[in-house]
Amino acid sequence: MANNQINHVALIMDGNGRWAKKRGLPRTAGHEEGCKRIIEIFDAVKANHIYCMTLYAFSTENWNRPKSEITLLFRYLDKFFKDNIADLMRDGVRVQVMGDITRLPKHSQKTVLEAIKKTKDNNNYVFNIALNYGSRQELVKATKEIATLVKENKLDINDINEQTISDHLYTSNLPPIDLMIRTSGEQRLSNYLLYQLAYSEFIFTPTYWPDFTKDKFEECLKEYQTRDRRYGKIVEE
Ligand code: IPE
Ligand code: IPE
Ligand code: MG
């Protein structure tokens, strides 16, 4: 069995609404319960010596939801940082954000910017959260930045390579993503990390995010250990 060290795990926290519906509760009750799993899973991430966790919290497409749900989601985000910032500091966690946060409610922008600033020198772990994130938007942003460098004669067009693209993504300073887990049974990426996941292992679990406990996460880590990452090579048995 392969023994693959995981440096970076990415998660799509999905199924909050269906979890709530199953219980006859409003969708937002699912988001509230889902928030509790975030720190539980991040504790397991740290216990397993995984350096970075990237979380999909709000996509560029999620603006199409009712305003009342969006408002509450960002309230929960504020509460999450308020409740956990001291622990994040204690554990040497750096908070990073992916996505265009200028469209977020002002109070959430403030919360997020403060968390980033406060934790910027920490380097034991990274808590990377995608907010108003879309992979296509990220690739457009990267393309514009690279084109600008070429236009300003700071970069030769022949020197553009895969690293140049990586350098202009939100994840530029992070290790490659080893494992991507999506909860809730959906088997799609929903505009998440299209470039970064090119060689990652995927696990799709039917469990709704609010039911995705530490034990369920650790089952995924075990499953990852059975994977054979060949990267196109032939591996002799
Ligand atoms: C994931 O759960 C949370 C966000 C997208 C913010 P959903 O709200 O998508 O839950 P389902 O998929 O409708 O069950
Ligand atoms: C993806 O989940 C986005 C987040 C988890 C934040 P969605 O529930 O929005 O994705 P779709 O609509 O099922 O593709
Ligand atoms: Mg969903």
Short mmCIF file of C-alpha atoms and ligand atoms in Angstrom, two decimals:
data_model
loop_
_atom_site.label_atom_id
_atom_site.label_comp_id
_atom_site.label_asym_id
_atom_site.label_seq_id
_atom_site.Cartn_x
_atom_site.Cartn_y
_atom_site.Cartn_z
CA MET A 1 0.00 0.00 0.00
CA ALA A 2 1.30 3.44 -0.88
CA ASN A 3 2.15 5.75 1.97
CA ASN A 4 1.35 9.15 0.62
CA GLN A 5 1.97 12.19 2.78
CA ILE A 6 -0.83 14.71 2.42
CA ASN A 7 0.25 18.35 2.48
CA HIS A 8 -2.89 19.92 1.16
CA VAL A 9 -6.50 18.80 1.27
CA ALA A 10 -9.32 20.65 -0.50
CA LEU A 11 -12.96 20.24 0.46
CA ILE A 12 -16.29 21.08 -1.13
CA MET A 13 -18.65 21.42 1.82
CA ASP A 14 -21.91 20.47 0.16
CA GLY A 15 -25.32 19.21 1.31
CA ASN A 16 -26.18 21.64 4.11
CA GLY A 17 -29.57 22.42 2.58
CA ARG A 18 -30.52 18.78 2.03
CA TRP A 19 -29.37 17.88 5.56
CA ALA A 20 -31.78 20.49 6.93
CA LYS A 21 -34.63 19.56 4.59
CA LYS A 22 -34.41 15.93 5.69
CA ARG A 23 -35.05 17.14 9.23
CA GLY A 24 -37.81 19.59 8.33
CA LEU A 25 -35.55 22.52 9.22
CA PRO A 26 -34.78 25.70 7.25
CA ARG A 27 -31.73 25.45 4.95
CA THR A 28 -29.88 27.90 7.16
CA ALA A 29 -30.02 25.39 10.04
CA GLY A 30 -27.87 23.19 7.79
CA HIS A 31 -25.36 25.98 7.31
CA GLU A 32 -25.24 26.59 11.05
CA GLU A 33 -24.60 22.90 11.78
CA GLY A 34 -22.12 22.79 8.87
CA CYS A 35 -20.07 25.57 10.47
CA LYS A 36 -19.45 23.30 13.46
CA ARG A 37 -17.88 20.67 11.19
CA ILE A 38 -15.34 23.16 9.86
CA ILE A 39 -13.34 23.35 13.04
CA GLU A 40 -13.83 19.64 13.76
CA ILE A 41 -12.36 18.75 10.38
CA PHE A 42 -9.59 21.32 10.71
CA ASP A 43 -8.64 19.78 14.08
CA ALA A 44 -8.33 16.44 12.29
CA VAL A 45 -6.27 18.11 9.55
CA LYS A 46 -3.81 19.37 12.17
CA ALA A 47 -3.77 16.03 14.03
CA ASN A 48 -2.83 14.34 10.75
CA HIS A 49 -0.03 16.84 10.07
CA ILE A 50 -1.65 18.17 6.94
CA TYR A 51 -0.23 21.65 6.31
CA CYS A 52 -3.08 23.20 4.39
CA MET A 53 -6.86 22.89 4.17
CA THR A 54 -8.72 24.69 1.39
CA LEU A 55 -12.48 25.05 1.82
CA TYR A 56 -15.16 26.01 -0.68
CA ALA A 57 -17.46 28.28 1.33
CA PHE A 58 -19.12 30.51 -1.31
CA SER A 59 -18.89 30.30 -5.09
CA THR A 60 -19.30 33.01 -7.72
CA GLU A 61 -22.51 31.16 -8.66
CA ASN A 62 -23.90 31.19 -5.10
CA TRP A 63 -25.02 34.82 -5.61
CA ASN A 64 -27.95 33.25 -7.46
CA ARG A 65 -29.43 32.11 -4.12
CA PRO A 66 -32.09 34.03 -2.19
CA LYS A 67 -30.72 37.16 -0.57
CA SER A 68 -31.88 36.01 2.87
CA GLU A 69 -29.78 32.83 2.64
CA ILE A 70 -26.73 34.77 1.40
CA THR A 71 -27.06 37.27 4.25
CA LEU A 72 -27.13 34.51 6.84
CA LEU A 73 -24.20 32.66 5.25
CA PHE A 74 -22.01 35.72 5.66
CA ARG A 75 -23.24 36.21 9.24
CA TYR A 76 -22.12 32.65 10.00
CA LEU A 77 -18.78 33.43 8.38
CA ASP A 78 -18.28 36.39 10.73
CA LYS A 79 -19.25 34.28 13.70
CA PHE A 80 -16.86 31.54 12.64
CA PHE A 81 -13.88 33.90 12.69
CA LYS A 82 -15.01 35.65 15.85
CA ASP A 83 -15.31 32.31 17.68
CA ASN A 84 -12.12 30.76 16.33
CA ILE A 85 -9.53 33.47 15.73
CA ALA A 86 -7.90 32.97 19.14
CA ASP A 87 -7.46 29.23 18.51
CA LEU A 88 -6.15 29.86 15.02
CA MET A 89 -3.52 32.18 16.52
CA ARG A 90 -2.68 29.70 19.28
CA ASP A 91 -2.06 26.96 16.71
CA GLY A 92 0.01 29.12 14.38
CA VAL A 93 -2.54 29.00 11.58
CA ARG A 94 -2.39 31.44 8.70
CA VAL A 95 -5.74 32.43 7.20
CA GLN A 96 -5.82 32.90 3.45
CA VAL A 97 -8.72 33.73 1.18
CA MET A 98 -9.37 32.86 -2.46
CA GLY A 99 -11.80 34.94 -4.48
CA ASP A 100 -12.87 38.52 -4.97
CA ILE A 101 -13.90 39.63 -1.51
CA THR A 102 -14.81 43.16 -2.61
CA ARG A 103 -18.34 41.92 -3.36
CA LEU A 104 -18.85 40.54 0.15
CA PRO A 105 -20.92 42.46 2.72
CA LYS A 106 -18.75 45.15 4.33
CA HIS A 107 -18.78 43.48 7.76
CA SER A 108 -17.51 40.20 6.26
CA GLN A 109 -14.77 41.96 4.31
CA LYS A 110 -13.65 43.53 7.56
CA THR A 111 -13.73 40.21 9.45
CA VAL A 112 -11.79 38.42 6.75
CA LEU A 113 -9.19 41.15 6.27
CA GLU A 114 -8.60 41.32 10.01
CA ALA A 115 -8.12 37.53 10.21
CA ILE A 116 -5.66 37.63 7.32
CA LYS A 117 -3.72 40.50 8.87
CA LYS A 118 -3.64 39.03 12.34
CA THR A 119 -2.42 35.60 11.19
CA LYS A 120 -0.14 36.64 8.35
CA ASP A 121 3.11 35.61 10.04
CA ASN A 122 1.85 32.19 11.17
CA ASN A 123 3.18 29.19 9.31
CA ASN A 124 2.32 25.97 11.12
CA TYR A 125 -0.85 25.46 9.08
CA VAL A 126 -2.88 27.24 6.44
CA PHE A 127 -6.65 27.70 6.59
CA ASN A 128 -7.53 28.74 3.06
CA ILE A 129 -11.14 29.67 2.42
CA ALA A 130 -12.80 30.29 -0.94
CA LEU A 131 -15.24 33.20 -0.79
CA ASN A 132 -16.88 34.49 -3.95
CA TYR A 133 -14.50 32.10 -5.65
CA GLY A 134 -14.81 30.71 -9.14
CA SER A 135 -12.04 28.91 -10.95
CA ARG A 136 -12.92 30.48 -14.28
CA GLN A 137 -12.84 33.94 -12.70
CA GLU A 138 -9.45 33.06 -11.18
CA LEU A 139 -8.08 32.01 -14.59
CA VAL A 140 -9.36 35.24 -16.17
CA LYS A 141 -7.63 37.21 -13.41
CA ALA A 142 -4.38 35.28 -13.92
CA THR A 143 -4.54 35.79 -17.69
CA LYS A 144 -5.03 39.54 -17.30
CA GLU A 145 -2.11 39.79 -14.88
CA ILE A 146 0.20 37.84 -17.19
CA ALA A 147 -0.91 39.83 -20.25
CA THR A 148 -0.19 43.05 -18.37
CA LEU A 149 3.35 41.89 -17.57
CA VAL A 150 3.94 41.09 -21.24
CA LYS A 151 2.49 44.43 -22.35
CA GLU A 152 4.75 46.28 -19.92
CA ASN A 153 7.79 44.33 -21.20
CA LYS A 154 8.30 42.71 -17.80
CA LEU A 155 7.78 39.20 -19.14
CA ASP A 156 8.79 37.64 -22.45
CA ILE A 157 5.93 35.74 -24.06
CA ASN A 158 8.26 32.78 -24.65
CA ASP A 159 8.95 32.55 -20.94
CA ILE A 160 5.30 31.86 -20.07
CA ASN A 161 5.09 28.32 -18.75
CA GLU A 162 2.96 26.26 -16.35
CA GLN A 163 4.72 27.82 -13.37
CA THR A 164 3.78 31.30 -14.62
CA ILE A 165 0.11 30.31 -14.53
CA SER A 166 0.46 28.75 -11.04
CA ASP A 167 2.19 31.89 -9.81
CA HIS A 168 -0.87 33.96 -10.70
CA LEU A 169 -3.47 31.79 -8.97
CA TYR A 170 -4.72 32.39 -5.42
CA THR A 171 -2.91 29.20 -4.40
CA SER A 172 0.50 30.37 -5.68
CA ASN A 173 2.20 30.01 -2.28
CA LEU A 174 0.59 26.68 -1.36
CA PRO A 175 1.69 23.08 -2.01
CA PRO A 176 -0.12 21.04 -4.69
CA ILE A 177 -3.51 19.66 -3.65
CA ASP A 178 -3.15 15.96 -2.88
CA LEU A 179 -6.76 15.17 -2.12
CA MET A 180 -10.10 16.79 -2.95
CA ILE A 181 -13.19 15.64 -1.06
CA ARG A 182 -16.74 16.60 -1.99
CA THR A 183 -19.58 15.74 0.36
CA SER A 184 -23.30 15.24 -0.43
CA GLY A 185 -23.03 12.81 -3.34
CA GLU A 186 -22.66 15.35 -6.14
CA GLN A 187 -19.89 14.34 -8.52
CA ARG A 188 -18.81 17.60 -10.08
CA LEU A 189 -16.34 20.40 -9.40
CA SER A 190 -18.80 23.31 -9.55
CA ASN A 191 -16.09 25.71 -10.75
CA TYR A 192 -13.57 24.74 -8.04
CA LEU A 193 -9.80 24.76 -8.61
CA LEU A 194 -9.86 23.49 -12.20
CA TYR A 195 -6.13 24.04 -12.79
CA GLN A 196 -4.95 23.03 -9.32
CA LEU A 197 -6.81 19.70 -9.27
CA ALA A 198 -5.22 18.42 -12.49
CA TYR A 199 -3.41 15.59 -10.66
CA SER A 200 -5.21 15.43 -7.31
CA GLU A 201 -7.02 12.38 -5.99
CA PHE A 202 -10.80 12.78 -5.68
CA ILE A 203 -13.19 11.35 -3.12
CA PHE A 204 -16.93 11.88 -3.50
CA THR A 205 -18.83 10.83 -0.39
CA PRO A 206 -22.64 10.67 -0.10
CA THR A 207 -22.51 12.12 3.44
CA TYR A 208 -23.99 15.60 3.78
CA TRP A 209 -21.50 18.14 5.10
CA PRO A 210 -23.16 18.60 8.55
CA ASP A 211 -22.80 14.80 9.05
CA PHE A 212 -19.18 14.77 7.86
CA THR A 213 -17.45 14.10 11.16
CA LYS A 214 -13.79 13.69 12.02
CA ASP A 215 -14.18 9.89 11.72
CA LYS A 216 -15.64 10.21 8.23
CA PHE A 217 -12.77 12.52 7.25
CA GLU A 218 -10.24 10.03 8.59
CA GLU A 219 -11.88 7.27 6.54
CA CYS A 220 -11.17 9.45 3.49
CA LEU A 221 -7.53 9.77 4.52
CA LYS A 222 -7.33 5.96 4.71
CA GLU A 223 -8.93 5.64 1.30
CA TYR A 224 -6.34 8.08 -0.05
CA GLN A 225 -3.58 5.79 1.23
CA THR A 226 -4.85 3.02 -1.07
CA ARG A 227 -4.50 5.25 -4.14
CA ASP A 228 -1.61 4.81 -6.52
CA ARG A 229 -0.55 8.20 -7.85
CA ARG A 230 1.17 7.34 -11.09
CA TYR A 231 1.40 10.75 -12.76
CA GLY A 232 1.41 9.06 -16.16
CA LYS A 233 4.25 6.71 -15.32
CA ILE A 234 4.22 2.92 -15.32
CA VAL A 235 4.65 1.57 -11.81
CA GLU A 236 6.13 -1.94 -11.58
CA GLU A 237 4.13 -4.22 -9.28
C1 IPE B 1 -23.20 23.86 0.77
O1 IPE B 1 -24.47 23.35 1.01
C2 IPE B 1 -23.01 25.26 1.31
C3 IPE B 1 -22.89 26.30 0.28
C4 IPE B 1 -22.95 26.14 -1.01
C5 IPE B 1 -22.72 27.65 0.77
P1 IPE B 1 -25.69 23.71 0.07
O2 IPE B 1 -26.35 24.94 0.58
O3 IPE B 1 -25.27 23.75 -1.35
O4 IPE B 1 -26.63 22.45 0.33
P2 IPE B 1 -27.47 21.65 -0.75
O5 IPE B 1 -26.52 21.23 -1.83
O6 IPE B 1 -28.52 22.57 -1.27
O7 IPE B 1 -28.01 20.49 -0.01
C1 IPE B 2 -20.47 24.34 -4.48
O1 IPE B 2 -21.69 23.87 -4.02
C2 IPE B 2 -20.09 25.60 -3.77
C3 IPE B 2 -19.82 25.46 -2.35
C4 IPE B 2 -19.83 24.36 -1.65
C5 IPE B 2 -19.50 26.68 -1.67
P1 IPE B 2 -23.06 24.22 -4.75
O2 IPE B 2 -24.11 23.53 -3.98
O3 IPE B 2 -23.19 25.68 -4.93
O4 IPE B 2 -22.83 23.55 -6.18
P2 IPE B 2 -23.89 23.04 -7.24
O5 IPE B 2 -24.86 24.15 -7.47
O6 IPE B 2 -24.54 21.83 -6.69
O7 IPE B 2 -23.07 22.70 -8.46
MG MG B 3 -25.12 22.34 -2.78
#
